[in-house]
């Protein structure tokens, strides 16, 4: 009987310890969503107050009132940043055309040069308009040539 009492006491102690251990754990709160604005707020333009304009016209001032220009920190959503003309890739395009017609070049190089020259002609217009970066266009041309691009394309 003594052994069963010890076993029961040990089991009860173990159960209470487990219950206390699990009961002491602090429950973690669920993560909360933080709202993030999807777009920047539209800039507010400064306007001339109506009472000041009325006072200026009532005083009969001969000098016209001019509104002070407001500095714009960022372009409005309707304004597009103006493209800056980058150096052209015309030298690379002409070198590719010459390589495509070079009698000393093998057929594989001529084929690659012809396809790169066609791509170069269409990409050149985008580079001149500032719609495509020059470095990206030259990278695409060098990739098309697979290591045998003319030095003008570097």
Coordinates of N, CA, C and O in Angstrom, one line a residue:
X1 N 0.8 -1.2 0.0 CA 0.0 0.0 0.0 C 0.9 1.3 0.0 O 0.5 2.3 -0.5
X2 N 2.0 1.2 0.6 CA 2.9 2.3 0.6 C 3.4 2.7 -0.7 O 3.5 3.8 -1.1
X3 N 3.7 1.7 -1.5 CA 4.2 1.9 -2.9 C 3.1 2.5 -3.8 O 3.4 3.4 -4.6
X4 N 1.9 2.1 -3.6 CA 0.8 2.7 -4.5 C 0.5 4.1 -4.0 O 0.1 4.9 -4.8
X5 N 0.6 4.4 -2.8 CA 0.4 5.8 -2.3 C 1.5 6.7 -2.8 O 1.3 7.8 -3.2
X6 N 2.8 6.2 -2.8 CA 3.9 7.0 -3.4 C 3.7 7.2 -4.9 O 3.9 8.3 -5.4
X7 N 3.2 6.1 -5.6 CA 3.0 6.3 -7.0 C 1.9 7.2 -7.3 O 2.0 8.1 -8.2
X8 N 0.9 7.2 -6.5 CA -0.3 8.1 -6.7 C 0.2 9.5 -6.3 O -0.2 10.4 -7.0
X9 N 1.0 9.7 -5.3 CA 1.4 11.0 -4.9 C 2.4 11.5 -6.0 O 2.3 12.7 -6.3
X10 N 3.2 10.7 -6.5 CA 4.2 11.2 -7.6 C 3.4 11.5 -8.8 O 3.7 12.5 -9.5
X11 N 2.4 10.7 -9.2 CA 1.6 11.0 -10.4 C 0.8 12.3 -10.2 O 0.7 13.1 -11.1
X12 N 0.3 12.5 -9.0 CA -0.5 13.7 -8.7 C 0.4 14.9 -8.7 O 0.1 16.0 -9.3
X13 N 1.6 14.8 -8.2 CA 2.6 15.9 -8.2 C 3.0 16.2 -9.7 O 3.1 17.4 -10.0
X14 N 3.2 15.2 -10.4 CA 3.6 15.4 -11.8 C 2.5 16.1 -12.6 O 2.7 17.0 -13.4
X15 N 1.2 15.7 -12.4 CA 0.1 16.3 -13.0 C -0.1 17.8 -12.6 O -0.4 18.6 -13.5
X16 N 0.1 18.0 -11.3 CA -0.1 19.4 -10.9 C 1.1 20.3 -11.5 O 0.9 21.4 -11.9
X17 N 2.3 19.7 -11.5 CA 3.4 20.5 -12.1 C 3.2 20.8 -13.6 O 3.4 21.9 -14.0
X18 N 2.6 19.8 -14.3 CA 2.4 20.0 -15.7 C 1.3 21.0 -15.9 O 1.3 21.9 -16.8
X19 N 0.3 21.0 -15.0 CA -0.9 21.9 -15.1 C -0.4 23.3 -14.8 O -0.7 24.3 -15.5
X20 N 0.5 23.5 -13.8 CA 1.0 24.8 -13.5 C 1.9 25.3 -14.6 O 1.9 26.5 -14.9
X21 N 2.7 24.4 -15.1 CA 3.6 24.8 -16.2 C 2.9 25.3 -17.4 O 3.2 26.3 -18.0
X22 N 1.8 24.6 -17.9 CA 1.1 25.0 -19.0 C 0.2 26.2 -18.7 O -0.1 27.0 -19.6
X23 N -0.2 26.3 -17.5 CA -1.0 27.5 -17.1 C -0.3 28.7 -17.0 O -0.8 29.8 -17.1
X24 N 1.0 28.7 -16.7 CA 1.9 29.9 -16.6 C 2.3 30.5 -17.9 O 2.8 31.6 -17.9
X25 N 2.1 29.7 -18.9 CA 2.6 30.3 -20.2 C 1.7 31.5 -20.6 O 0.5 31.4 -20.5
X26 N 2.3 32.5 -21.0 CA 1.6 33.7 -21.5 C 1.1 33.5 -22.9 O 2.0 33.1 -23.7
X27 N -0.1 33.7 -23.1 CA -0.6 33.6 -24.5 C -0.1 34.8 -25.3 O -0.2 35.9 -24.9
X28 N 0.4 34.4 -26.5 CA 0.8 35.5 -27.4 C -0.4 36.1 -28.2 O -1.3 35.3 -28.6
X29 N -0.3 37.4 -28.3 CA -1.4 38.0 -29.0 C -1.2 37.8 -30.5 O -0.1 37.7 -31.0
X30 N -2.3 37.8 -31.2 CA -2.2 37.6 -32.7 C -1.7 38.9 -33.2 O -1.9 40.0 -32.8
X31 N -0.9 38.8 -34.3 CA -0.3 40.0 -34.9 C -1.4 40.9 -35.5 O -2.4 40.4 -36.0
X32 N -1.2 42.2 -35.3 CA -2.2 43.1 -35.8 C -1.7 43.7 -37.1 O -0.6 44.0 -37.3
X33 N -2.7 43.9 -38.0 CA -2.4 44.5 -39.3 C -2.2 46.1 -39.1 O -3.0 46.7 -38.4
X34 N -1.1 46.6 -39.7 CA -0.9 48.0 -39.7 C -1.3 48.6 -41.0 O -0.8 48.2 -42.1
X35 N -2.2 49.5 -41.0 CA -2.6 50.1 -42.3 C -1.5 50.9 -42.9 O -0.8 51.7 -42.3
X36 N -1.2 50.7 -44.2 CA -0.2 51.4 -44.9 C -0.9 52.1 -46.1 O -1.6 51.5 -46.9
X37 N -0.7 53.4 -46.2 CA -1.3 54.2 -47.3 C -0.8 53.7 -48.7 O 0.4 53.4 -48.8
X38 N -1.7 53.5 -49.6 CA -1.3 53.0 -50.9 C -0.7 54.0 -51.8 O 0.1 53.7 -52.7
X39 N -1.0 55.3 -51.6 CA -0.4 56.3 -52.5 C -0.1 57.5 -51.6 O -0.8 57.7 -50.6
X40 N 0.8 58.3 -52.0 CA 1.1 59.6 -51.3 C 0.0 60.5 -51.5 O -0.7 60.6 -52.5
X41 N -0.3 61.3 -50.4 CA -1.4 62.3 -50.6 C -1.0 63.3 -51.6 O 0.1 63.7 -51.8
X42 N -2.1 63.8 -52.2 CA -1.9 64.8 -53.3 C -1.4 66.1 -52.6 O -1.9 66.5 -51.6
X43 N -0.4 66.8 -53.2 CA 0.1 68.1 -52.7 C -1.0 69.1 -52.7 O -1.8 69.2 -53.7
X44 N -1.1 70.0 -51.7 CA -2.1 71.1 -51.6 C -1.4 72.3 -52.2 O -0.3 72.7 -51.7
X45 N -2.1 73.0 -53.1 CA -1.5 74.2 -53.7 C -2.0 75.4 -52.8 O -3.1 75.4 -52.4
X46 N -1.1 76.3 -52.6 CA -1.4 77.5 -51.9 C -2.3 78.4 -52.8 O -2.0 78.6 -53.9
X47 N -3.3 79.0 -52.2 CA -4.2 79.9 -52.9 C -4.3 81.2 -52.2 O -4.0 81.3 -51.0
X48 N -4.6 82.2 -52.9 CA -4.8 83.5 -52.3 C -6.1 83.6 -51.5 O -7.1 83.2 -52.0
X49 N -6.0 84.2 -50.3 CA -7.3 84.3 -49.5 C -8.2 85.3 -50.1 O -7.8 86.3 -50.6
X50 N -9.5 85.0 -50.1 CA -10.5 85.9 -50.7 C -10.5 87.3 -50.0 O -10.6 88.3 -50.6
X51 N -10.4 87.3 -48.6 CA -10.5 88.6 -48.0 C -9.3 89.5 -48.4 O -9.5 90.7 -48.6
X52 N -8.1 89.0 -48.6 CA -7.0 89.8 -49.0 C -7.2 90.3 -50.4 O -6.9 91.5 -50.7
X53 N -7.8 89.5 -51.3 CA -8.0 90.0 -52.6 C -9.1 91.1 -52.6 O -9.0 92.1 -53.4
X54 N -10.1 91.0 -51.8 CA -11.1 92.0 -51.7 C -10.5 93.3 -51.2 O -10.9 94.4 -51.6
X55 N -9.6 93.2 -50.2 CA -9.0 94.4 -49.6 C -8.2 95.1 -50.7 O -8.2 96.3 -50.8
X56 N -7.4 94.3 -51.5 CA -6.6 94.9 -52.5 C -7.4 95.6 -53.5 O -7.0 96.7 -54.0
X57 N -8.5 95.1 -53.9 CA -9.3 95.8 -55.0 C -10.1 96.9 -54.4 O -10.4 97.9 -55.1
X58 N -10.5 96.9 -53.1 CA -11.2 97.9 -52.5 C -10.3 99.1 -52.2 O -10.8 100.3 -52.3
X59 N -9.1 98.9 -52.0 CA -8.1 100.0 -51.8 C -7.8 100.7 -53.1 O -7.3 101.8 -53.0
X60 N -8.1 100.1 -54.2 CA -7.9 100.8 -55.5 C -6.5 100.8 -55.9 O -6.0 101.8 -56.5
X61 N -5.7 99.8 -55.5 CA -4.3 99.8 -55.8 C -4.1 99.6 -57.3 O -4.8 98.8 -58.0
X62 N -3.2 100.4 -57.9 CA -3.0 100.3 -59.3 C -2.1 99.1 -59.7 O -2.2 98.6 -60.8
X63 N -1.3 98.6 -58.8 CA -0.5 97.5 -59.1 C -1.2 96.2 -59.0 O -2.0 95.9 -58.1
X64 N -1.1 95.4 -60.0 CA -1.8 94.1 -60.0 C -1.2 93.2 -59.0 O 0.0 93.2 -58.8
X65 N -2.0 92.3 -58.4 CA -1.4 91.4 -57.4 C -1.0 90.1 -58.1 O -1.7 89.6 -59.0
X66 N 0.2 89.7 -57.7 CA 0.7 88.4 -58.3 C 0.7 87.3 -57.3 O 1.1 87.6 -56.1
X67 N 0.3 86.2 -57.7 CA 0.4 85.0 -56.8 C 1.8 84.5 -56.7 O 2.4 84.4 -57.8
X68 N 2.3 84.2 -55.6 CA 3.7 83.7 -55.4 C 3.7 82.3 -56.0 O 2.8 81.5 -55.7
X69 N 4.7 81.9 -56.7 CA 4.8 80.5 -57.2 C 5.0 79.6 -56.0 O 5.8 79.9 -55.1
X70 N 4.4 78.5 -56.1 CA 4.5 77.5 -55.0 C 5.5 76.5 -55.4 O 5.5 75.9 -56.5
X71 N 6.5 76.2 -54.5 CA 7.5 75.1 -54.9 C 6.8 73.8 -54.8 O 6.0 73.5 -53.9
X72 N 7.1 73.0 -55.8 CA 6.5 71.6 -55.9 C 7.6 70.6 -55.5 O 8.6 70.5 -56.1
X73 N 7.3 69.9 -54.4 CA 8.3 68.9 -53.9 C 8.3 67.7 -54.8 O 9.3 67.1 -55.0
X74 N 7.1 67.3 -55.3 CA 7.0 66.1 -56.1 C 6.1 66.4 -57.2 O 5.1 67.1 -57.1
X75 N 6.3 65.7 -58.4 CA 5.4 65.9 -59.5 C 4.0 65.3 -59.2 O 3.9 64.3 -58.5
X76 N 3.0 66.0 -59.7 CA 1.6 65.5 -59.4 C 1.4 64.2 -60.2 O 2.2 64.0 -61.2
X77 N 0.5 63.4 -59.9 CA 0.3 62.1 -60.6 C 0.1 62.3 -62.1 O 0.4 61.4 -62.9
X78 N -0.5 63.4 -62.5 CA -0.7 63.6 -63.9 C 0.5 64.0 -64.7 O 0.6 63.8 -65.9
X79 N 1.5 64.6 -64.0 CA 2.7 65.0 -64.7 C 3.7 63.8 -64.8 O 3.9 63.1 -63.9
X80 N 4.2 63.6 -66.0 CA 5.2 62.6 -66.2 C 6.6 63.2 -66.2 O 6.8 64.3 -66.7
X81 N 7.6 62.6 -65.6 CA 8.9 63.1 -65.6 C 9.4 63.2 -67.0 O 9.2 62.3 -67.8
X82 N 10.1 64.3 -67.4 CA 10.6 64.4 -68.7 C 11.8 63.5 -69.0 O 12.6 63.4 -68.1
X83 N 11.8 62.9 -70.1 CA 12.8 61.9 -70.4 C 14.1 62.7 -70.9 O 14.0 63.7 -71.6
X84 N 15.2 62.3 -70.4 CA 16.4 62.9 -70.8 C 17.1 62.0 -71.9 O 17.2 60.8 -71.7
X85 N 17.4 62.7 -72.9 CA 18.0 62.0 -74.1 C 19.4 61.4 -73.7 O 20.3 62.1 -73.3
X86 N 19.5 60.1 -73.8 CA 20.8 59.5 -73.5 C 21.6 59.4 -74.8 O 21.1 59.5 -75.9
X87 N 22.9 59.1 -74.7 CA 23.7 58.9 -75.9 C 23.1 57.7 -76.7 O 22.7 56.8 -76.1
X88 N 23.2 57.9 -78.0 CA 22.6 56.8 -78.8 C 23.4 55.6 -78.9 O 24.6 55.6 -78.5
X89 N 22.8 54.6 -79.5 CA 23.5 53.3 -79.7 C 23.7 53.1 -81.2 O 23.9 51.9 -81.6
X90 N 23.7 54.1 -81.9 CA 23.8 54.0 -83.4 C 25.1 53.4 -83.8 O 25.2 52.7 -84.8
X91 N 26.2 53.7 -83.1 CA 27.5 53.2 -83.5 C 27.5 51.7 -83.3 O 28.1 51.0 -84.2
X92 N 26.9 51.2 -82.3 CA 26.8 49.7 -82.1 C 25.9 49.1 -83.2 O 26.3 48.0 -83.8
X93 N 24.8 49.8 -83.6 CA 24.0 49.2 -84.6 C 24.7 49.1 -86.0 O 24.6 48.1 -86.7
X94 N 25.4 50.2 -86.3 CA 26.2 50.1 -87.6 C 27.3 49.1 -87.6 O 27.5 48.4 -88.6
X95 N 27.9 48.9 -86.4 CA 29.0 47.9 -86.3 C 28.3 46.5 -86.5 O 29.0 45.6 -87.1
X96 N 27.2 46.3 -85.9 CA 26.5 45.0 -86.1 C 26.1 44.7 -87.5 O 26.2 43.6 -88.0
X97 N 25.6 45.8 -88.2 CA 25.2 45.6 -89.6 C 26.5 45.3 -90.4 O 26.4 44.4 -91.3
X98 N 27.6 45.9 -90.1 CA 28.8 45.6 -90.9 C 29.3 44.2 -90.6 O 29.8 43.5 -91.5
X99 N 29.2 43.7 -89.3 CA 29.6 42.4 -89.0 C 28.7 41.3 -89.7 O 29.2 40.3 -90.0
X100 N 27.4 41.7 -89.8 CA 26.5 40.7 -90.5 C 26.8 40.5 -91.9 O 26.5 39.5 -92.5
X101 N 27.5 41.5 -92.5 CA 27.9 41.5 -94.0 C 29.4 41.1 -94.2 O 29.8 41.1 -95.3
X102 N 30.1 41.0 -93.1 CA 31.5 40.7 -93.2 C 31.8 39.3 -93.8 O 31.4 38.3 -93.3
X103 N 32.6 39.3 -94.9 CA 32.8 38.0 -95.5 C 33.8 37.1 -94.7 O 33.8 35.9 -94.8
X104 N 34.6 37.7 -93.8 CA 35.5 36.9 -92.9 C 34.8 36.2 -91.7 O 35.4 35.3 -91.2
X105 N 33.6 36.7 -91.4 CA 32.9 36.1 -90.2 C 32.3 34.8 -90.6 O 31.8 34.6 -91.7
X106 N 32.2 33.9 -89.6 CA 31.5 32.6 -89.9 C 30.0 32.8 -89.9 O 29.5 33.9 -89.5
X107 N 29.3 31.8 -90.3 CA 27.8 31.9 -90.5 C 27.1 32.1 -89.1 O 26.1 32.8 -89.1
X108 N 27.6 31.5 -88.0 CA 27.0 31.7 -86.7 C 27.1 33.2 -86.3 O 26.1 33.7 -85.8
X109 N 28.2 33.8 -86.4 CA 28.4 35.1 -86.0 C 27.6 36.1 -86.9 O 27.0 37.0 -86.4
X110 N 27.5 35.8 -88.2 CA 26.7 36.6 -89.1 C 25.2 36.5 -88.7 O 24.5 37.5 -88.7
X111 N 24.8 35.3 -88.4 CA 23.4 35.2 -88.0 C 23.1 35.9 -86.7 O 22.0 36.6 -86.6
X112 N 23.9 35.8 -85.7 CA 23.7 36.5 -84.4 C 23.8 38.0 -84.7 O 23.0 38.8 -84.1
X113 N 24.7 38.5 -85.5 CA 24.9 39.9 -85.8 C 23.6 40.5 -86.5 O 23.2 41.6 -86.2
X114 N 23.1 39.7 -87.4 CA 21.9 40.1 -88.1 C 20.7 40.3 -87.2 O 19.9 41.3 -87.2
X115 N 20.5 39.3 -86.3 CA 19.4 39.4 -85.3 C 19.6 40.5 -84.3 O 18.7 41.2 -83.9
X116 N 20.8 40.7 -83.9 CA 21.2 41.8 -82.9 C 21.0 43.1 -83.6 O 20.6 44.1 -83.0
X117 N 21.3 43.2 -84.9 CA 21.2 44.5 -85.6 C 19.7 44.9 -85.8 O 19.3 46.0 -85.7
X118 N 18.9 43.9 -86.0 CA 17.4 44.1 -86.1 C 16.9 44.6 -84.8 O 16.1 45.6 -84.7
X119 N 17.3 44.0 -83.7 CA 16.9 44.4 -82.3 C 17.4 45.8 -82.0 O 16.8 46.6 -81.4
X120 N 18.7 46.0 -82.4 CA 19.3 47.3 -82.2 C 18.6 48.5 -82.8 O 18.4 49.5 -82.2
X121 N 18.1 48.2 -84.0 CA 17.4 49.3 -84.7 C 16.1 49.7 -84.0 O 15.8 50.9 -83.9
X122 N 15.4 48.7 -83.5 CA 14.1 49.1 -82.8 C 14.4 49.6 -81.4 O 13.7 50.5 -80.9
X123 N 15.4 49.1 -80.7 CA 15.8 49.6 -79.4 C 16.4 51.0 -79.5 O 16.3 51.8 -78.5
X124 N 17.1 51.3 -80.5 CA 17.7 52.6 -80.7 C 16.7 53.8 -80.6 O 17.0 54.8 -80.0
X125 N 15.6 53.6 -81.2 CA 14.5 54.6 -81.1 C 14.1 54.8 -79.7 O 13.9 56.0 -79.3
X126 N 13.9 53.8 -78.9 CA 13.5 53.9 -77.5 C 14.6 54.6 -76.7 O 14.3 55.4 -75.8
X127 N 15.9 54.3 -77.0 CA 17.0 55.0 -76.2 C 17.0 56.4 -76.6 O 17.2 57.3 -75.7
X128 N 16.8 56.8 -77.8 CA 16.8 58.2 -78.2 C 15.7 59.0 -77.5 O 15.9 60.2 -77.2
X129 N 14.5 58.4 -77.4 CA 13.4 59.0 -76.8 C 13.5 59.0 -75.2 O 12.7 59.7 -74.6
X130 N 14.5 58.3 -74.7 CA 14.6 58.3 -73.2 C 13.7 57.3 -72.6 O 13.6 57.3 -71.3
X131 N 13.1 56.4 -73.3 CA 12.2 55.4 -72.8 C 12.9 54.1 -72.3 O 12.3 53.3 -71.6
X132 N 14.1 53.9 -72.8 CA 14.9 52.8 -72.4 C 16.3 53.2 -72.1 O 16.9 54.1 -72.8
X133 N 16.9 52.7 -71.0 CA 18.3 53.1 -70.7 C 19.3 52.5 -71.7 O 19.1 51.4 -72.1
X134 N 20.3 53.3 -72.0 CA 21.3 52.8 -72.9 C 22.0 51.6 -72.5 O 22.2 50.7 -73.3
X135 N 22.3 51.5 -71.2 CA 23.1 50.4 -70.7 C 22.3 49.1 -70.8 O 22.8 48.0 -71.1
X136 N 21.0 49.2 -70.6 CA 20.1 48.0 -70.7 C 20.1 47.5 -72.2 O 20.1 46.3 -72.5
X137 N 20.0 48.5 -73.1 CA 19.9 48.1 -74.5 C 21.2 47.4 -75.0 O 21.2 46.4 -75.7
X138 N 22.3 48.0 -74.5 CA 23.6 47.4 -74.9 C 23.8 46.0 -74.3 O 24.4 45.1 -74.9
X139 N 23.3 45.8 -73.0 CA 23.4 44.5 -72.4 C 22.6 43.5 -73.2 O 23.0 42.4 -73.3
X140 N 21.4 43.9 -73.6 CA 20.6 42.9 -74.4 C 21.3 42.6 -75.7 O 21.3 41.4 -76.2
X141 N 21.9 43.5 -76.4 CA 22.6 43.3 -77.6 C 23.8 42.4 -77.4 O 24.0 41.4 -78.1
X142 N 24.6 42.6 -76.3 CA 25.7 41.7 -76.0 C 25.3 40.3 -75.7 O 25.9 39.3 -76.1
X143 N 24.1 40.2 -75.0 CA 23.6 38.9 -74.7 C 23.2 38.1 -76.0 O 23.4 36.9 -76.1
X144 N 22.6 38.9 -77.0 CA 22.2 38.3 -78.2 C 23.5 37.8 -79.0 O 23.4 36.7 -79.6
X145 N 24.5 38.5 -78.9 CA 25.8 38.2 -79.6 C 26.5 37.1 -78.9 O 27.4 36.5 -79.5
X146 N 26.2 36.8 -77.6 CA 26.8 35.7 -76.9 C 28.4 35.8 -76.9 O 29.0 34.8 -77.2
X147 N 28.9 37.0 -76.5 CA 30.3 37.1 -76.4 C 31.1 37.6 -77.6 O 32.3 37.8 -77.5
X148 N 30.4 37.7 -78.8 CA 31.2 38.1 -80.0 C 30.7 39.5 -80.4 O 30.6 39.7 -81.6
X149 N 30.3 40.4 -79.5 CA 29.8 41.7 -79.9 C 30.9 42.6 -80.3 O 32.0 42.5 -79.7
X150 N 30.7 43.5 -81.2 CA 31.8 44.5 -81.6 C 32.1 45.4 -80.4 O 31.3 45.6 -79.5
X151 N 33.3 46.0 -80.4 CA 33.7 46.9 -79.3 C 32.8 48.1 -79.2 O 32.7 48.7 -78.1
X152 N 32.1 48.5 -80.3 CA 31.2 49.7 -80.2 C 30.0 49.4 -79.3 O 29.3 50.3 -78.9
X153 N 29.8 48.2 -79.0 CA 28.6 47.8 -78.2 C 29.0 47.6 -76.7 O 28.2 47.1 -75.9
X154 N 30.2 48.0 -76.3 CA 30.6 47.9 -74.9 C 30.3 49.2 -74.2 O 30.0 50.2 -74.6

